[in-house]
Amino acid sequence: MKRFSMTVVIVFAAMLYCCAQIQVFPLTEQNVKIKKNSCIYYLPQTTLEIKMKVSKQTLTPGPYYKYAEKYLSIKNVPAVVSSDISIDDVQINKMQQPDPNACFMVVSDREANIVYNNKGIIVGYNCGNPSMSCSDMESHFTKEADFQTPLFTDYGVKRNFIGNTDTTYKVVEIDSVFQKIPIYNTVIVSKDEEMKAEEAANYIIKIRKRMFKILTGQFETDTPPSDIDLMISELKEMEKRYLELFIGKITKQTVEYVFYYTPQSDLVEERVPICYITSDDEVVSKKTESSEPVYLTLKNSNAAKEVSNFYGRQYDLKKKEKKMGLYYRIPSEVMLSVEFDDFTYYNGMTTVPQCGYLGHLPAEIFKNKNLKVEFDEKYGSIKGVFTK
C-alpha cells in the first residue's frame, strides 16, 4: 500500500513537471511580487500621428504702390500686408507603443517561453520568432518656403544714381573787363523713390509695346522668329516682376505639422484641440485670445461591447477567483475626424486596441506543454491557439 501511494505521488509530481503551470497578474496589483521564472510583457496601444499640411499666402505691398495710379493708372492696389491660411491636407497614421496600463507579470513553475518584439510587446507564447515591425515615432517639421530672402530684387534696368549739376559764376577781369565765368559742379546722388517708380513704369510700357509688335507680326525681318512663344513667355515674366513693384507680391509658405495623441481605454466620445490658428494666421500650440482650435474628434464604435458584457456576467456568476492566463485584447474601431471653423478636413475609421476589450485566457490550458499562442503585435489580439 505504501509502495502504491509513493508511486501515485511520483506520477503526480511528474505530471506537474511536464505541465507548465502559469499565472498572470496585472502589475497594477499592489501585492504582486517578483518570483523565480517570472517575466513581464506589455500589450500594445495605438498612438495617433496627425500630419497637417498648412499653407499661408501673404500679399506684400510693392515698394512703389503709391505711384501705381499716377504712372500706370492702376487703382486700389494693396497698401498693407495681408495673409490667408488654409489647411491643405490631413493624414492620420498609427504608431504602436507599449501600453503602460497593460503591463503583466507571468509567473511560471519553470521558465516561460514568451516571445517579444523589440519594445517588450508580446507576440507569442511557446512560438518561434515571428516578424516584428513596430514603428518608432519621429517628430518632424518641414518648410517648403523661406520668407527671409528679399521679396523684391529687380527694381529697374538703369543705374541707381544720377548726376546733379550746380552752376555757379565767378567774376574775373580780362583786359580790364569784368566777365562772369560759369563753374559747373556735378554731384552724384541716389535717385529718389518716385523717380525709380517712373522708370519702372516706363519699362513696363516698353515691354508691352514689344509684346504688341510680336503679336501683331511687326518684325524687323520678313521671316518671323522661330521661338515666338518663348519670347512672349519671357516678356510676360518680366512684366509680372515689374508689375509686382506696384501691385504687390503674393508668396506662399507650406508647413507640415505633426501631432501625437493617444486615446484612453475608457474612450466613448472625445473632442480635443490639437493646435490653434490665430487671427494673424499663425499655428500655435497654446490657446490665445484671438485663436480658434483645430479639433480631433474621436468616437468609439464599441465593437467589443457585447464581448465585454458577456465576460462581465460570467465573472459575476463565479464564486471563487480563478487563475488568469495570458491577457489579450479584442480591439475596437474608432471614428476620427479633424475639424476647423465648422469644416471637416478628415473623416475616417481606425482600429485602436486599448479602446476595446481586455480579456485573458484560462490558466488551465497552459498545462498542455504543446500549447502555442500567437499574438498580433499591433493590436494585442490572439491570432491563433495551437495544441500541436
Short mmCIF file of C-alpha atoms in Angstrom, two decimals, residues 127-368:
data_model
loop_
_atom_site.label_atom_id
_atom_site.label_comp_id
_atom_site.label_asym_id
_atom_site.label_seq_id
_atom_site.Cartn_x
_atom_site.Cartn_y
_atom_site.Cartn_z
CA CYS A 127 6.44 30.07 -30.61
CA GLY A 128 9.33 30.87 -32.88
CA ASN A 129 10.33 34.44 -33.67
CA PRO A 130 7.60 35.99 -35.84
CA SER A 131 8.14 39.06 -37.98
CA MET A 132 8.32 42.24 -35.91
CA SER A 133 7.63 45.61 -37.44
CA CYS A 134 6.66 48.15 -34.78
CA SER A 135 7.42 51.68 -35.89
CA ASP A 136 9.05 54.46 -33.92
CA MET A 137 7.55 57.89 -33.51
CA GLU A 138 9.71 60.57 -35.07
CA SER A 139 8.72 64.22 -34.90
CA HIS A 140 9.47 66.27 -37.97
CA PHE A 141 8.78 69.79 -39.13
CA THR A 142 9.35 70.79 -42.73
CA LYS A 143 9.18 74.07 -44.61
CA GLU A 144 8.79 74.50 -48.34
CA ALA A 145 9.28 78.26 -48.41
CA ASP A 146 11.53 80.77 -46.75
CA PHE A 147 10.45 84.37 -46.17
CA GLN A 148 13.93 85.51 -45.11
CA THR A 149 15.03 86.20 -48.68
CA PRO A 150 14.16 89.64 -50.22
CA LEU A 151 10.78 89.64 -51.94
CA PHE A 152 11.69 92.33 -54.48
CA THR A 153 15.08 92.23 -56.16
CA ASP A 154 14.55 93.64 -59.67
CA TYR A 155 13.87 97.37 -59.32
CA GLY A 156 14.99 98.56 -62.74
CA VAL A 157 17.46 98.29 -65.60
CA LYS A 158 19.14 101.65 -65.14
CA ARG A 159 21.70 102.93 -62.68
CA ASN A 160 20.53 103.85 -59.21
CA PHE A 161 22.44 107.14 -59.27
CA ILE A 162 22.06 110.41 -61.16
CA GLY A 163 24.34 113.39 -61.59
CA ASN A 164 23.04 116.75 -60.35
CA THR A 165 24.91 119.71 -61.82
CA ASP A 166 25.04 123.01 -59.93
CA THR A 167 26.17 126.14 -61.81
CA THR A 168 27.96 128.98 -60.07
CA TYR A 169 29.60 132.05 -61.57
CA LYS A 170 32.95 133.58 -60.96
CA VAL A 171 33.72 137.19 -61.92
CA VAL A 172 37.13 137.62 -63.46
CA GLU A 173 38.90 140.61 -65.03
CA ILE A 174 40.11 140.10 -68.57
CA ASP A 175 41.80 143.05 -70.30
CA SER A 176 40.28 145.47 -67.80
CA VAL A 177 36.85 143.96 -68.46
CA PHE A 178 34.97 142.02 -65.82
CA GLN A 179 33.32 138.83 -67.07
CA LYS A 180 31.15 136.14 -65.42
CA ILE A 181 32.63 132.69 -65.93
CA PRO A 182 30.26 129.74 -65.21
CA ILE A 183 31.58 126.98 -62.95
CA TYR A 184 29.85 123.60 -63.14
CA ASN A 185 29.80 121.33 -60.10
CA THR A 186 28.40 117.80 -60.67
CA VAL A 187 27.33 115.74 -57.64
CA ILE A 188 26.35 112.05 -57.87
CA VAL A 189 23.20 111.37 -55.81
CA SER A 190 20.83 108.43 -55.44
CA LYS A 191 17.55 108.61 -57.32
CA ASP A 192 14.50 109.24 -55.17
CA GLU A 193 11.67 106.70 -54.91
CA GLU A 194 9.31 108.41 -57.33
CA MET A 195 12.00 108.67 -59.99
CA LYS A 196 12.68 104.95 -59.68
CA ALA A 197 8.95 104.21 -59.86
CA GLU A 198 8.61 106.26 -63.04
CA GLU A 199 11.50 104.40 -64.69
CA ALA A 200 9.97 101.03 -63.72
CA ALA A 201 6.58 102.09 -65.11
CA ASN A 202 8.18 103.24 -68.36
CA TYR A 203 9.95 99.89 -68.63
CA ILE A 204 6.61 98.07 -68.21
CA ILE A 205 5.14 100.13 -71.04
CA LYS A 206 8.19 99.35 -73.18
CA ILE A 207 7.76 95.60 -72.54
CA ARG A 208 4.09 95.81 -73.51
CA LYS A 209 4.97 97.62 -76.74
CA ARG A 210 7.47 94.89 -77.58
CA MET A 211 4.87 92.17 -76.97
CA PHE A 212 2.32 94.04 -79.07
CA LYS A 213 4.70 94.21 -82.02
CA ILE A 214 5.48 90.50 -81.79
CA LEU A 215 1.81 89.52 -81.53
CA THR A 216 0.83 91.72 -84.48
CA GLY A 217 3.67 90.46 -86.67
CA GLN A 218 5.71 93.66 -86.73
CA PHE A 219 9.14 92.06 -87.12
CA GLU A 220 12.40 93.67 -88.21
CA THR A 221 12.81 90.99 -90.88
CA ASP A 222 10.38 89.36 -93.28
CA THR A 223 10.89 85.97 -91.64
CA PRO A 224 9.32 85.74 -88.18
CA PRO A 225 11.47 84.27 -85.38
CA SER A 226 11.02 80.55 -84.69
CA ASP A 227 10.80 80.98 -80.92
CA ILE A 228 7.91 83.46 -80.70
CA ASP A 229 6.21 81.55 -77.86
CA LEU A 230 9.38 81.63 -75.77
CA MET A 231 9.85 85.35 -76.42
CA ILE A 232 6.27 86.11 -75.34
CA SER A 233 6.66 83.94 -72.24
CA GLU A 234 9.85 85.69 -71.17
CA LEU A 235 8.37 89.15 -71.76
CA LYS A 236 5.29 88.26 -69.69
CA GLU A 237 7.52 87.09 -66.85
CA MET A 238 9.48 90.35 -66.97
CA GLU A 239 6.25 92.36 -67.00
CA LYS A 240 4.98 90.38 -63.98
CA ARG A 241 8.12 91.07 -61.95
CA TYR A 242 7.95 94.81 -62.61
CA LEU A 243 4.20 94.99 -62.01
CA GLU A 244 4.74 93.45 -58.57
CA LEU A 245 6.70 96.58 -57.64
CA PHE A 246 3.38 98.45 -57.90
CA ILE A 247 0.57 95.95 -57.20
CA GLY A 248 2.37 93.78 -54.63
CA LYS A 249 3.63 90.21 -54.50
CA ILE A 250 1.97 87.02 -53.26
CA THR A 251 4.19 84.49 -51.51
CA LYS A 252 3.16 81.05 -50.30
CA GLN A 253 4.60 79.16 -47.36
CA THR A 254 3.74 75.50 -46.81
CA VAL A 255 4.44 73.93 -43.43
CA GLU A 256 3.76 70.38 -42.27
CA TYR A 257 2.89 69.99 -38.59
CA VAL A 258 2.90 66.65 -36.78
CA PHE A 259 0.89 66.00 -33.62
CA TYR A 260 0.57 62.86 -31.48
CA TYR A 261 -2.42 61.76 -29.43
CA THR A 262 -3.05 58.53 -27.51
CA PRO A 263 -6.73 57.61 -26.96
CA GLN A 264 -7.60 56.38 -23.47
CA SER A 265 -9.04 52.93 -22.79
CA ASP A 266 -12.33 54.35 -21.44
CA LEU A 267 -12.96 56.37 -24.60
CA VAL A 268 -16.61 56.85 -25.51
CA GLU A 269 -16.56 60.14 -27.40
CA GLU A 270 -13.99 62.91 -27.14
CA ARG A 271 -13.16 66.23 -28.79
CA VAL A 272 -9.65 67.51 -28.18
CA PRO A 273 -7.82 70.53 -29.64
CA ILE A 274 -4.56 69.54 -31.34
CA CYS A 275 -3.49 73.13 -32.15
CA TYR A 276 -4.81 76.66 -32.60
CA ILE A 277 -4.86 79.11 -35.52
CA THR A 278 -4.62 82.77 -34.58
CA SER A 279 -6.17 85.82 -36.22
CA ASP A 280 -2.69 86.56 -37.61
CA ASP A 281 -2.84 83.24 -39.49
CA GLU A 282 -0.25 81.52 -37.32
CA VAL A 283 -0.40 77.96 -35.99
CA VAL A 284 0.31 77.80 -32.25
CA SER A 285 0.18 75.05 -29.64
CA LYS A 286 -1.49 77.08 -26.87
CA LYS A 287 -4.80 78.92 -26.85
CA THR A 288 -4.74 82.71 -27.13
CA GLU A 289 -7.48 85.33 -27.07
CA SER A 290 -7.62 85.57 -30.86
CA SER A 291 -7.18 81.88 -31.74
CA GLU A 292 -9.55 79.16 -32.93
CA PRO A 293 -8.91 75.46 -32.17
CA VAL A 294 -8.35 72.66 -34.65
CA TYR A 295 -10.27 69.73 -33.16
CA LEU A 296 -9.62 65.99 -33.28
CA THR A 297 -12.90 64.17 -32.62
CA LEU A 298 -12.89 60.50 -31.59
CA LYS A 299 -15.91 58.23 -31.18
CA ASN A 300 -15.69 54.61 -30.04
CA SER A 301 -17.82 52.23 -32.09
CA ASN A 302 -17.95 49.84 -29.08
CA ALA A 303 -17.40 46.86 -31.36
CA ALA A 304 -16.32 44.74 -28.36
CA LYS A 305 -19.11 45.92 -26.04
CA GLU A 306 -21.13 42.68 -26.13
CA VAL A 307 -18.00 40.60 -25.53
CA SER A 308 -17.15 42.74 -22.52
CA ASN A 309 -20.69 42.46 -21.15
CA PHE A 310 -20.73 38.69 -21.64
CA TYR A 311 -17.49 38.08 -19.76
CA GLY A 312 -18.56 40.55 -17.09
CA ARG A 313 -21.66 38.44 -16.41
CA GLN A 314 -19.55 35.28 -16.27
CA TYR A 315 -17.25 36.74 -13.63
CA ASP A 316 -20.23 37.81 -11.55
CA LEU A 317 -21.61 34.25 -11.62
CA LYS A 318 -18.39 32.66 -10.38
CA LYS A 319 -18.00 32.38 -6.64
CA LYS A 320 -14.27 31.86 -6.38
CA GLU A 321 -11.40 33.65 -8.01
CA LYS A 322 -9.87 31.89 -10.99
CA LYS A 323 -6.24 31.92 -12.01
CA MET A 324 -5.54 34.10 -15.00
CA GLY A 325 -3.65 33.06 -18.11
CA LEU A 326 -2.13 35.41 -20.68
CA TYR A 327 -4.03 38.65 -21.19
CA TYR A 328 -5.07 39.70 -24.68
CA ARG A 329 -7.23 42.30 -26.35
CA ILE A 330 -10.17 42.44 -28.72
CA PRO A 331 -9.65 45.84 -30.39
CA SER A 332 -12.36 48.35 -31.19
CA GLU A 333 -12.96 50.62 -34.15
CA VAL A 334 -12.74 54.36 -33.51
CA MET A 335 -14.19 57.01 -35.83
CA LEU A 336 -11.89 60.01 -36.34
CA SER A 337 -12.42 63.49 -37.73
CA VAL A 338 -10.37 66.70 -37.87
CA GLU A 339 -12.35 69.95 -37.91
CA PHE A 340 -11.63 73.66 -38.04
CA ASP A 341 -14.06 76.55 -38.30
CA ASP A 342 -17.09 74.29 -38.93
CA PHE A 343 -15.36 72.46 -41.78
CA THR A 344 -14.27 68.82 -41.67
CA TYR A 345 -10.85 68.16 -43.21
CA TYR A 346 -10.60 64.46 -42.35
CA ASN A 347 -13.07 61.63 -41.79
CA GLY A 348 -12.05 58.04 -41.21
CA MET A 349 -12.06 54.98 -39.00
CA THR A 350 -9.17 53.10 -37.46
CA THR A 351 -8.55 50.18 -35.12
CA VAL A 352 -7.49 51.14 -31.59
CA PRO A 353 -6.70 48.16 -29.32
CA GLN A 354 -6.82 49.95 -25.96
CA CYS A 355 -10.39 51.09 -26.62
CA GLY A 356 -11.63 47.50 -26.93
CA TYR A 357 -11.98 44.55 -24.54
CA LEU A 358 -9.18 43.33 -22.27
CA GLY A 359 -9.51 39.62 -21.51
CA HIS A 360 -7.38 36.65 -20.52
CA LEU A 361 -7.00 33.02 -21.44
CA PRO A 362 -7.77 30.38 -18.80
CA ALA A 363 -4.67 29.39 -16.87
CA GLU A 364 -5.68 25.70 -17.15
CA ILE A 365 -4.96 25.48 -20.88
CA PHE A 366 -1.28 26.23 -20.26
CA LYS A 367 -0.91 22.80 -18.65
CA ASN A 368 -0.59 21.50 -22.20
#
